[in-house]
PDB file of C-alpha atoms and ligand atoms in Angstrom:
ATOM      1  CA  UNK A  31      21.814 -59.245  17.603  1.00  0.00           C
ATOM      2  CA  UNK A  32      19.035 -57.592  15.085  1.00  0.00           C
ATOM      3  CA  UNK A  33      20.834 -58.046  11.681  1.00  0.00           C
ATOM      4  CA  UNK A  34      21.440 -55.632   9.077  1.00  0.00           C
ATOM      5  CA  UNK A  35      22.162 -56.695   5.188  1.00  0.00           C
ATOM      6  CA  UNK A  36      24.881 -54.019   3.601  1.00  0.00           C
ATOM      7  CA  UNK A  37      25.592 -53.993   0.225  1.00  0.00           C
ATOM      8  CA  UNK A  38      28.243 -51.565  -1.840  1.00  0.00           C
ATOM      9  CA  UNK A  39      27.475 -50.159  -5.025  1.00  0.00           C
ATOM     10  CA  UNK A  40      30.840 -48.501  -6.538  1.00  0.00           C
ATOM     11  CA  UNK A  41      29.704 -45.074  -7.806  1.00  0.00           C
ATOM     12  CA  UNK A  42      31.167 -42.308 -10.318  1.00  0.00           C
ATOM     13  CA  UNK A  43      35.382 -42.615  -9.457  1.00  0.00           C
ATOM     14  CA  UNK A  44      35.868 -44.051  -5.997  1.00  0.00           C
ATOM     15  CA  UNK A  45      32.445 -43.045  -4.078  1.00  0.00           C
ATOM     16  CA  UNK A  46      30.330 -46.134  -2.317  1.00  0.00           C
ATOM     17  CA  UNK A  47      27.087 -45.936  -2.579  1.00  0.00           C
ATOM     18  CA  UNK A  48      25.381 -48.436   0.269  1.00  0.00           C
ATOM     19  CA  UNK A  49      22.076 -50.608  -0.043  1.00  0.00           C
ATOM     20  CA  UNK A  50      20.441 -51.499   2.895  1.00  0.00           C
ATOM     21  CA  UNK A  51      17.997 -54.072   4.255  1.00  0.00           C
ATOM     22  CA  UNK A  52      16.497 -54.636   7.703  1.00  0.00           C
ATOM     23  CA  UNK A  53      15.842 -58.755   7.177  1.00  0.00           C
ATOM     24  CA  UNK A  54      12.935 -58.409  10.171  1.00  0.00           C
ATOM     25  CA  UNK A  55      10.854 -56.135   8.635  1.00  0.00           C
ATOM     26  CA  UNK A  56      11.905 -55.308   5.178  1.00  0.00           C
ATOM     27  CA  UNK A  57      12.618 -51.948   5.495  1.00  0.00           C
ATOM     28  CA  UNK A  58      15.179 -50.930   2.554  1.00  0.00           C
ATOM     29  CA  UNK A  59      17.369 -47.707   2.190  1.00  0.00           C
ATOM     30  CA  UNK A  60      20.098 -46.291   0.066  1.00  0.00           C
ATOM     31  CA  UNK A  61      23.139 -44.458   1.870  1.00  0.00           C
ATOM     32  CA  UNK A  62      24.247 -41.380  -0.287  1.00  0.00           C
ATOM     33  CA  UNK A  63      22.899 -42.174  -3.541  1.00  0.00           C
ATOM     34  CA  UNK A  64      25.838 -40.546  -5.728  1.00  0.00           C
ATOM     35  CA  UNK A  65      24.035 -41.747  -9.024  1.00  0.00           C
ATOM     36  CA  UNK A  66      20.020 -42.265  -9.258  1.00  0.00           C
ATOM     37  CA  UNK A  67      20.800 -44.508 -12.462  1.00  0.00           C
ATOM     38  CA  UNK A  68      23.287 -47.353 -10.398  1.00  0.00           C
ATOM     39  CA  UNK A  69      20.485 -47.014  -7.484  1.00  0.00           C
ATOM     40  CA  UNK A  70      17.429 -47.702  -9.509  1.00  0.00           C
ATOM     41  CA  UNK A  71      18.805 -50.510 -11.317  1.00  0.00           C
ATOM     42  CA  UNK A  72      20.115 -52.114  -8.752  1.00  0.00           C
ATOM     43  CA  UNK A  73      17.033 -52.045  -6.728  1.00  0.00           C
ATOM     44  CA  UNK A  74      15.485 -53.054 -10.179  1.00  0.00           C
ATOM     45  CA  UNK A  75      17.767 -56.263 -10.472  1.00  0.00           C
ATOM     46  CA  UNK A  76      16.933 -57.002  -6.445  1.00  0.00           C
ATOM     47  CA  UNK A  77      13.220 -56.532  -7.102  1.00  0.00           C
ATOM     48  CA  UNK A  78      13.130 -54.229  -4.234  1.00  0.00           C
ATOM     49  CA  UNK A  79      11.271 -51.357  -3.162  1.00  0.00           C
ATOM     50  CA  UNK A  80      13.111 -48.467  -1.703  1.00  0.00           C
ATOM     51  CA  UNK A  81      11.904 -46.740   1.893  1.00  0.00           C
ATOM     52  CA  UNK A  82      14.851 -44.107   2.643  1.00  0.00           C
ATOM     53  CA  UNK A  83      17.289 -42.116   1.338  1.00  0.00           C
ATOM     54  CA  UNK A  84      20.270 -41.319   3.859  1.00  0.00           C
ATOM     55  CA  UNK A  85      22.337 -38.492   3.113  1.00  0.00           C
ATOM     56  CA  UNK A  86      25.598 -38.080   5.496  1.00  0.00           C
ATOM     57  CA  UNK A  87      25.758 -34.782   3.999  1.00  0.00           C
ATOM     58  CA  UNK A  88      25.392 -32.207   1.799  1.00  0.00           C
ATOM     59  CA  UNK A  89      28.007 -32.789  -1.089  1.00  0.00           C
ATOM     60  CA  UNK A  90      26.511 -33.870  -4.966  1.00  0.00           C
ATOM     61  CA  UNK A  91      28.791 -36.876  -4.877  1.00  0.00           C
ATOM     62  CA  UNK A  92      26.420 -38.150  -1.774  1.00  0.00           C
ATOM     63  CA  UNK A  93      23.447 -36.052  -2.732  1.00  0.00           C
ATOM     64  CA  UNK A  94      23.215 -36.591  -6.721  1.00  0.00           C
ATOM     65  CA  UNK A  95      20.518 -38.995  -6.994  1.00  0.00           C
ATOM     66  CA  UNK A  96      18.137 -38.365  -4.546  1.00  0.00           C
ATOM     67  CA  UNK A  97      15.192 -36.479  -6.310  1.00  0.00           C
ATOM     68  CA  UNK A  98      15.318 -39.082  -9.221  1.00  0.00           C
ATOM     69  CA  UNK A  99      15.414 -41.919  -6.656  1.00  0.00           C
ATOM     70  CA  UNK A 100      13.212 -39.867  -4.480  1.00  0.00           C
ATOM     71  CA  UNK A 101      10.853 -39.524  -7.084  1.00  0.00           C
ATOM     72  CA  UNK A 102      11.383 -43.423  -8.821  1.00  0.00           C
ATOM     73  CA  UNK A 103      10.679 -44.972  -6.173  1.00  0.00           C
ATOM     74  CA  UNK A 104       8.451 -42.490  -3.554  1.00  0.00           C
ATOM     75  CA  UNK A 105      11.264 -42.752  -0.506  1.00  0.00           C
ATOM     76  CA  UNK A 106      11.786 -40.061   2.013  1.00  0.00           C
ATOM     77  CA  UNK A 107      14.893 -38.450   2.485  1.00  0.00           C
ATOM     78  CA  UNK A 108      16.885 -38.194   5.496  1.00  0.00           C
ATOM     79  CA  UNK A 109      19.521 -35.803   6.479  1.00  0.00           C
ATOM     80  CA  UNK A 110      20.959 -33.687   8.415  1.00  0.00           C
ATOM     81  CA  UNK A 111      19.133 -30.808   9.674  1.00  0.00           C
ATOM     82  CA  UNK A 112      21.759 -28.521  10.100  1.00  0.00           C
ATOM     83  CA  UNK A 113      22.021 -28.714   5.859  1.00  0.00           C
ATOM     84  CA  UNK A 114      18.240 -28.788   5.064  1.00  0.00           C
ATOM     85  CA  UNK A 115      19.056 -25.549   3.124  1.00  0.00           C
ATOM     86  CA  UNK A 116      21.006 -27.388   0.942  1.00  0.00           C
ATOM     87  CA  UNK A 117      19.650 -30.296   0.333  1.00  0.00           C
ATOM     88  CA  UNK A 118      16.514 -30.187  -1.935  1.00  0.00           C
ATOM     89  CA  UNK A 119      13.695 -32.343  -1.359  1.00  0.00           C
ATOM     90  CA  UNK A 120      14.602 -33.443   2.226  1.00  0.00           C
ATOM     91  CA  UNK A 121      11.614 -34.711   4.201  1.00  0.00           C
ATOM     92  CA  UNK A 122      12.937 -35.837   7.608  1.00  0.00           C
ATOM     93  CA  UNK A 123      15.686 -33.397   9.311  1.00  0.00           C
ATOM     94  CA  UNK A 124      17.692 -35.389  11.620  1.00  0.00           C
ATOM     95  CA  UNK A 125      20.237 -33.742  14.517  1.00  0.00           C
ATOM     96  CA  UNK A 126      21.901 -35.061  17.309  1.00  0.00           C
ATOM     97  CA  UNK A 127      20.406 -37.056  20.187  1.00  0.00           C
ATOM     98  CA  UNK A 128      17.225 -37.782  18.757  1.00  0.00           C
ATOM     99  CA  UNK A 129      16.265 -41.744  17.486  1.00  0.00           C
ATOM    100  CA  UNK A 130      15.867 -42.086  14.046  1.00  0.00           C
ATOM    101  CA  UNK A 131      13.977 -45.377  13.447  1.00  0.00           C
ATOM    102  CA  UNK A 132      14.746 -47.340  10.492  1.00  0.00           C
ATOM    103  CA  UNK A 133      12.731 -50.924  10.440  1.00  0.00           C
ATOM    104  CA  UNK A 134      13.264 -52.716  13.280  1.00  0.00           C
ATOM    105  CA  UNK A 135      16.040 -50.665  14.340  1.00  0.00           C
ATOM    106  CA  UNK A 136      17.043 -47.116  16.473  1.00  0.00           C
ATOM    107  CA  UNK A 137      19.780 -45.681  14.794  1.00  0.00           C
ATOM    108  CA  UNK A 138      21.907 -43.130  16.706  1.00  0.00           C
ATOM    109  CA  UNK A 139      22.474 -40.021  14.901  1.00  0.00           C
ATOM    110  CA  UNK A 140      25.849 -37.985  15.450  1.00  0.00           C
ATOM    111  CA  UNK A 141      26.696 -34.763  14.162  1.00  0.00           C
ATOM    112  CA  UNK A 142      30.559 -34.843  12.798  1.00  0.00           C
ATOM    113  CA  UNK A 143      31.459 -31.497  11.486  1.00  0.00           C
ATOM    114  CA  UNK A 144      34.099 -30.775  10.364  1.00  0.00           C
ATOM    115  CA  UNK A 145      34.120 -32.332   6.829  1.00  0.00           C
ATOM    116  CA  UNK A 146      31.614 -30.168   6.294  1.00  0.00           C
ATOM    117  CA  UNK A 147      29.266 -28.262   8.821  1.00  0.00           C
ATOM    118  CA  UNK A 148      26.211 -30.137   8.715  1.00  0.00           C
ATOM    119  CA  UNK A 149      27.951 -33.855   8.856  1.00  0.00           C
ATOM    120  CA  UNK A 150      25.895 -36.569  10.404  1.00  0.00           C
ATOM    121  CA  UNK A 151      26.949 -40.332  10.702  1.00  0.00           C
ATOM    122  CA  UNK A 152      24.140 -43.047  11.200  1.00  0.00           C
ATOM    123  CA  UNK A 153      25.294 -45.291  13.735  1.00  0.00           C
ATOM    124  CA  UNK A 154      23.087 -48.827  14.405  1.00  0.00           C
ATOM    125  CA  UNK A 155      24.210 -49.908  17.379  1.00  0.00           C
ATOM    126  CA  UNK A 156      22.293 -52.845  17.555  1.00  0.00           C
ATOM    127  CA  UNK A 157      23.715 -54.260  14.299  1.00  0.00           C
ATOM    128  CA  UNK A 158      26.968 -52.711  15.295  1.00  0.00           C
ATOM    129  CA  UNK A 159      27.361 -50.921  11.176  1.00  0.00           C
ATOM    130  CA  UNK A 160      28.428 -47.389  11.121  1.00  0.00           C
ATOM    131  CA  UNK A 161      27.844 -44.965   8.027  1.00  0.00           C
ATOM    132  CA  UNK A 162      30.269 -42.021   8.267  1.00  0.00           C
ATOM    133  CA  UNK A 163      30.186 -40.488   5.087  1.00  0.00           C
ATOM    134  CA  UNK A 164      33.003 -38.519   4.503  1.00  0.00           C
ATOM    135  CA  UNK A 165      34.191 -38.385   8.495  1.00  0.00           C
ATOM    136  CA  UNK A 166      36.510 -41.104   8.877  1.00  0.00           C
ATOM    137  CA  UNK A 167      37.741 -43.339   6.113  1.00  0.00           C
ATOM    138  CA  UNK A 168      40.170 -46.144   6.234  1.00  0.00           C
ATOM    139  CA  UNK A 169      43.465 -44.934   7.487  1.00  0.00           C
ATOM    140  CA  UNK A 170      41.681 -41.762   6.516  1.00  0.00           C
ATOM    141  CA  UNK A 171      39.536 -38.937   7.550  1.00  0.00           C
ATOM    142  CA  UNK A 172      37.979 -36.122   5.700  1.00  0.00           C
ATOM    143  CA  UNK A 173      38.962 -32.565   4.080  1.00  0.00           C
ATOM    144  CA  UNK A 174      38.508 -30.373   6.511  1.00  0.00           C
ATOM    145  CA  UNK A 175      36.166 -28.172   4.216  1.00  0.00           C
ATOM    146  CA  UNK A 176      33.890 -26.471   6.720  1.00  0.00           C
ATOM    147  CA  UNK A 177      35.297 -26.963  10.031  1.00  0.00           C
ATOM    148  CA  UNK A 178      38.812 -26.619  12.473  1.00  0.00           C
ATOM    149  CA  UNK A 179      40.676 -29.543  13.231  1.00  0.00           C
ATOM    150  CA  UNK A 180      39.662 -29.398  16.564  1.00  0.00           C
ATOM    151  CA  UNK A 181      35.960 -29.513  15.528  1.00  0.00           C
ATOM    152  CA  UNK A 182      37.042 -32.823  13.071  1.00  0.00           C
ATOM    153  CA  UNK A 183      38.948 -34.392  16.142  1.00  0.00           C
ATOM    154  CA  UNK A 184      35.645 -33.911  18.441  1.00  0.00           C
ATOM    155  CA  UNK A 185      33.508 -35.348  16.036  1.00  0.00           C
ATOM    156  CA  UNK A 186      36.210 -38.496  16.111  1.00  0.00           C
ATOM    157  CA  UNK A 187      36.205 -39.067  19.207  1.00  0.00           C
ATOM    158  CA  UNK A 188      32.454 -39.470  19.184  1.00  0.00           C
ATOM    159  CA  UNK A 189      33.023 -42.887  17.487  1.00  0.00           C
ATOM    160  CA  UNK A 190      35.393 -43.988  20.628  1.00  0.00           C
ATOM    161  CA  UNK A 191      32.722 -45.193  22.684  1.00  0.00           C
ATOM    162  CA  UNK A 192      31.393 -47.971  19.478  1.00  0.00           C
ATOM    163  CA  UNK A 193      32.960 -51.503  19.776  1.00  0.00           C
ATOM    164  CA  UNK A 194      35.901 -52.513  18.191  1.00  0.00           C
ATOM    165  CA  UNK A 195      33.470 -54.794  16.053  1.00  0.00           C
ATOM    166  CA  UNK A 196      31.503 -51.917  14.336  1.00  0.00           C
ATOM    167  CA  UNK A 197      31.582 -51.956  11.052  1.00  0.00           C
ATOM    168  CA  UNK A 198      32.489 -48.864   9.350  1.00  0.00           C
ATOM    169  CA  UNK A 199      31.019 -47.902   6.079  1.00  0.00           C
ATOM    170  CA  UNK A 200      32.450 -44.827   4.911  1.00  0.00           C
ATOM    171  CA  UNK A 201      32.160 -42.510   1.391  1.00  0.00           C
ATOM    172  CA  UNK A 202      35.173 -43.246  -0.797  1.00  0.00           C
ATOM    173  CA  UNK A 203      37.604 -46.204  -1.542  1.00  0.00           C
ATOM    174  CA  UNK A 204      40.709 -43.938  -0.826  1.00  0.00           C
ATOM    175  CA  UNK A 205      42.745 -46.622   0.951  1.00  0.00           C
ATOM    176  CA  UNK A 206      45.450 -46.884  -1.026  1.00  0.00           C
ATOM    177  CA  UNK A 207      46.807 -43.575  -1.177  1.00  0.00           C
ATOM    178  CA  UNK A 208      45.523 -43.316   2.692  1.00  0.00           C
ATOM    179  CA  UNK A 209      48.209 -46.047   3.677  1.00  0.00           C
ATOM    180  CA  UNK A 210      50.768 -44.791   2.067  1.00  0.00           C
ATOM    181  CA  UNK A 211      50.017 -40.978   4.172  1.00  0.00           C
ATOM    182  CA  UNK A 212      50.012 -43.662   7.460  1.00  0.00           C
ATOM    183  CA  UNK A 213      53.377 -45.216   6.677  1.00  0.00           C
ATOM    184  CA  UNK A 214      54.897 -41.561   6.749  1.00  0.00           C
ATOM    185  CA  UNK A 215      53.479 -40.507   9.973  1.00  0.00           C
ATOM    186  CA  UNK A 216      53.888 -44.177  11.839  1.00  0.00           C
ATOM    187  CA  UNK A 217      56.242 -45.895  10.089  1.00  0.00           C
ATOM    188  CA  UNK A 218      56.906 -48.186  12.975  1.00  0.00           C
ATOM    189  CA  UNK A 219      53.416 -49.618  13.524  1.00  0.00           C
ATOM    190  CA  UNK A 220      54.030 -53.084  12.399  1.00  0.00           C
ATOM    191  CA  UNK A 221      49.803 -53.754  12.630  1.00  0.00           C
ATOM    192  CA  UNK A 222      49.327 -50.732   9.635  1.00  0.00           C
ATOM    193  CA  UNK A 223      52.565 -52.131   7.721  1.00  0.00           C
ATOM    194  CA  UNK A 224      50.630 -55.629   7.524  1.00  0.00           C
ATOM    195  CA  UNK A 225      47.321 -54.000   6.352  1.00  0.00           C
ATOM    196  CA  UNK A 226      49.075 -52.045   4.053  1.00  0.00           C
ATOM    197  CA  UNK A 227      50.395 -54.838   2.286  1.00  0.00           C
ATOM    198  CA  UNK A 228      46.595 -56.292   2.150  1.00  0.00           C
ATOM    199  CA  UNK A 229      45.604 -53.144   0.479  1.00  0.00           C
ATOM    200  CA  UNK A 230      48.069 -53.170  -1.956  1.00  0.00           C
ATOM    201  CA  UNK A 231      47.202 -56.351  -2.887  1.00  0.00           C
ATOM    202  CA  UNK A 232      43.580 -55.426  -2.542  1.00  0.00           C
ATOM    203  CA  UNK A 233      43.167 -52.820  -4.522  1.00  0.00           C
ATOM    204  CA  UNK A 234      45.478 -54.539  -7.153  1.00  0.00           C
ATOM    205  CA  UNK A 235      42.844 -57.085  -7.886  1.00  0.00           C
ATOM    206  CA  UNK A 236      39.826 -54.550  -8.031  1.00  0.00           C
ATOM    207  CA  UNK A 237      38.761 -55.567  -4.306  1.00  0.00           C
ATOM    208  CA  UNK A 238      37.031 -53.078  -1.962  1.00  0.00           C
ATOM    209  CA  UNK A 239      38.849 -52.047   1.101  1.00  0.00           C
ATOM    210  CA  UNK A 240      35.207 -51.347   2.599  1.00  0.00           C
ATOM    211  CA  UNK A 241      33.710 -52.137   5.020  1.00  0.00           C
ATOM    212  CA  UNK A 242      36.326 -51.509   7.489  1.00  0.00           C
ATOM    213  CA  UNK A 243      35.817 -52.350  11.497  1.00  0.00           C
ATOM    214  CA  UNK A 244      36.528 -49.721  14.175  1.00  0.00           C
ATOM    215  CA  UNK A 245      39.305 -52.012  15.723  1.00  0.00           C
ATOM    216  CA  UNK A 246      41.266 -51.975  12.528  1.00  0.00           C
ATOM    217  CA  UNK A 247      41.493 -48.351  12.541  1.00  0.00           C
ATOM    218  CA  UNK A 248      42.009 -47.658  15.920  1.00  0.00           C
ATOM    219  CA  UNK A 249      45.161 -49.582  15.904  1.00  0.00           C
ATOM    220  CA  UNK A 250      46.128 -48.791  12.129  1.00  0.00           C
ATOM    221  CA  UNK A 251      44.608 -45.622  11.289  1.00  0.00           C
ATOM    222  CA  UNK A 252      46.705 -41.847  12.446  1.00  0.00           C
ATOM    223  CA  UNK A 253      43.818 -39.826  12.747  1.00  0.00           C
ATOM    224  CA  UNK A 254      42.521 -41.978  15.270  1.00  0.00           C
ATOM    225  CA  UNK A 255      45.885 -42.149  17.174  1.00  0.00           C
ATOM    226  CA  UNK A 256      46.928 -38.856  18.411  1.00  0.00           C
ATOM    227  CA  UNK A 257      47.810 -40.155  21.726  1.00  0.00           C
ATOM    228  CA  UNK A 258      49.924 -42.902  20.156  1.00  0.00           C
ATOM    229  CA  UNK A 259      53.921 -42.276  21.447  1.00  0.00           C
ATOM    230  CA  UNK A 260      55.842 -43.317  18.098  1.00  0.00           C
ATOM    231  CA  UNK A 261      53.191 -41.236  15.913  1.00  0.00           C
ATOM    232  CA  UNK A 262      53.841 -38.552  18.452  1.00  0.00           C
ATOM    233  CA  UNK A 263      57.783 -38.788  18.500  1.00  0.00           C
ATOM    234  CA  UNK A 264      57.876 -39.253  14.904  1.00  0.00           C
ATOM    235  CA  UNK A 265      56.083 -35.558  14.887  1.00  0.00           C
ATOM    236  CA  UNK A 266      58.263 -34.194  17.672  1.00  0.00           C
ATOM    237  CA  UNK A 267      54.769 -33.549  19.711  1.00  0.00           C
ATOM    238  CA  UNK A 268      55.618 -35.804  22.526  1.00  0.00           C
ATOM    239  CA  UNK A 269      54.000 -33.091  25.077  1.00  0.00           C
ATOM    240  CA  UNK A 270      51.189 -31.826  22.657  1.00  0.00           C
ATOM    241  CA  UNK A 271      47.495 -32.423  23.021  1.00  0.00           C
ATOM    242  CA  UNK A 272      45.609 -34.929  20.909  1.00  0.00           C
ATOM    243  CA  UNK A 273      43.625 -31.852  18.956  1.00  0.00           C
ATOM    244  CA  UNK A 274      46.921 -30.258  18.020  1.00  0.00           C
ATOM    245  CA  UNK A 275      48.765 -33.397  16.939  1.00  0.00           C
ATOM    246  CA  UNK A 276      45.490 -34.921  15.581  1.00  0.00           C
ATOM    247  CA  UNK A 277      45.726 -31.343  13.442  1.00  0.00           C
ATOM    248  CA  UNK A 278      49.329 -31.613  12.414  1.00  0.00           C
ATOM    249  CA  UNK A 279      48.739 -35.243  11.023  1.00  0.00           C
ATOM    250  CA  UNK A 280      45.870 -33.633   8.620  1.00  0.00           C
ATOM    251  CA  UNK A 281      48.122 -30.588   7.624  1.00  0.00           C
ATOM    252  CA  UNK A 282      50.576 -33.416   6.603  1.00  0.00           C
ATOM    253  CA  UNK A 283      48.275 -35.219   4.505  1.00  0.00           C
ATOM    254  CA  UNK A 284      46.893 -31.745   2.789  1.00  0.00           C
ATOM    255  CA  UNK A 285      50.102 -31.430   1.607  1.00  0.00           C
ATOM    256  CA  UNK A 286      51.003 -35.050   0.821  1.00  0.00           C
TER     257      UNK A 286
HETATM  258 ZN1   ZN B 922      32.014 -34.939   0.896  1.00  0.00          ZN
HETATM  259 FE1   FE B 923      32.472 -37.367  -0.786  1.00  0.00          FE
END
């Protein structure tokens, strides 16, 4: 399997800022440089040059430092197309469908509105690590700031298809509060009562709850479960489709 290294850099309040290094070729990136400051010293301290910027999407707390990295270290910047309005300084414009090659790897790119409208995730299937941005989190998904919940659930179910093993990298280190939503939706699911323990204890000791694996959340996580009977029972949905229950479980957690 053609590796990937993944690093996390904690950024501003609870964002994750990712390093990455193909180890065949040497290719490095940065995933949503929130800070150019934390970026360029930690390439600084890794005596490493920097290729690509990745940006899942539009937002400053993803978008912040790359024209100061940009310009530091002479990367490109890669986003999504459908935001290349609002994203200064973007060189490559990336949309659904077509290859993006990063080192020795061909990264699928998927548009996930909903978030906002121009979402993309990076998805290397070969090294089985998934950068979502602000799509899914752990026993989380994203504010539905520029899209339906149907839109949000579509862009979901997009990750169904990846293998359990995938490694999910996503935005923010909002676990905590996360599993405590879960419990109140599926208090029953003995598999997200365990891992909610863990990220008590976790996050109690400073420890990220990131990276997170596909498998984990599709047995722990709500907004992955629509279908799920006890979620849906506990809703009183039993007969409702996954879109509209899937849209009920984020109205919850607005209001949570
Ligand atoms: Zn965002
Ligand atoms: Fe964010």
């Amino acid at each position: 399997m053609a590796a990937l290294d993944v690093e996390l850099l904690e950024a501003l309040s609870d964002n994750y800022v990712c390093l990455v290094v193909d180890p065949a070729t040497g290719t490095s990136g940065v995933v949503d440089p929130a800070e150019a400051d934390l970026v360029l010293r930690a390439l600084e301290e890794r005596d490493r040059k920097l290729d690509w910027i990745l940006n899942t999407h539009h937002h400053a707390d993803h978008t912040a430092g790359n024209l100061e990295v940009k310009r530091a270290t002479g990367a490109k910047i890669a986003g999504p197309a459908a935001d290349a309005h609002r994203i200064e300084g973007l060189d490559v414009e990336l949309v659904e469908g077509e290859n993006f090659v990063f080192g020795s790897h061909d990264v699928r790119i998927l548009e996930t509105p909903g978030h906002t409208s121009g979402h993309i995730a990076f998805f290397f299937a070969d090294a089985k690590v998934l950068f979502c941005g602000d799509t899914l989190f752990a026993l989380g998904c994203g504010r539905l700031f520029e899209g339906t919940p149907a839109q949000m659930w579509h862009s979901l179910e997009k990750f169904a298809s990846m293998p359990d093993e995938t490694l999910v990298y996503c935005g923010h280190e909002y676990t905590l509060s996360n599993a405590r939503f879960a419990l109140t939706v599926d208090p029953d699911n003995k598999a997200l009562g365990a891992r909610a323990a863990e990220i008590e204890q976790a996050r109690a000791s400073g420890r990220p709850t990131i990276p997170t694996t596909l498998g984990l959340e599709r047995r722990t996580n709500p907004f992955l479960r629509p279908h799920d009977p006890g979620i849906r029972r506990h809703l009183g949905m039993e007969d409702a489709g996954d879109a509209d229950v899937f849209a009920e479980i984020r109205a919850r957690k607005d209001r949570f």
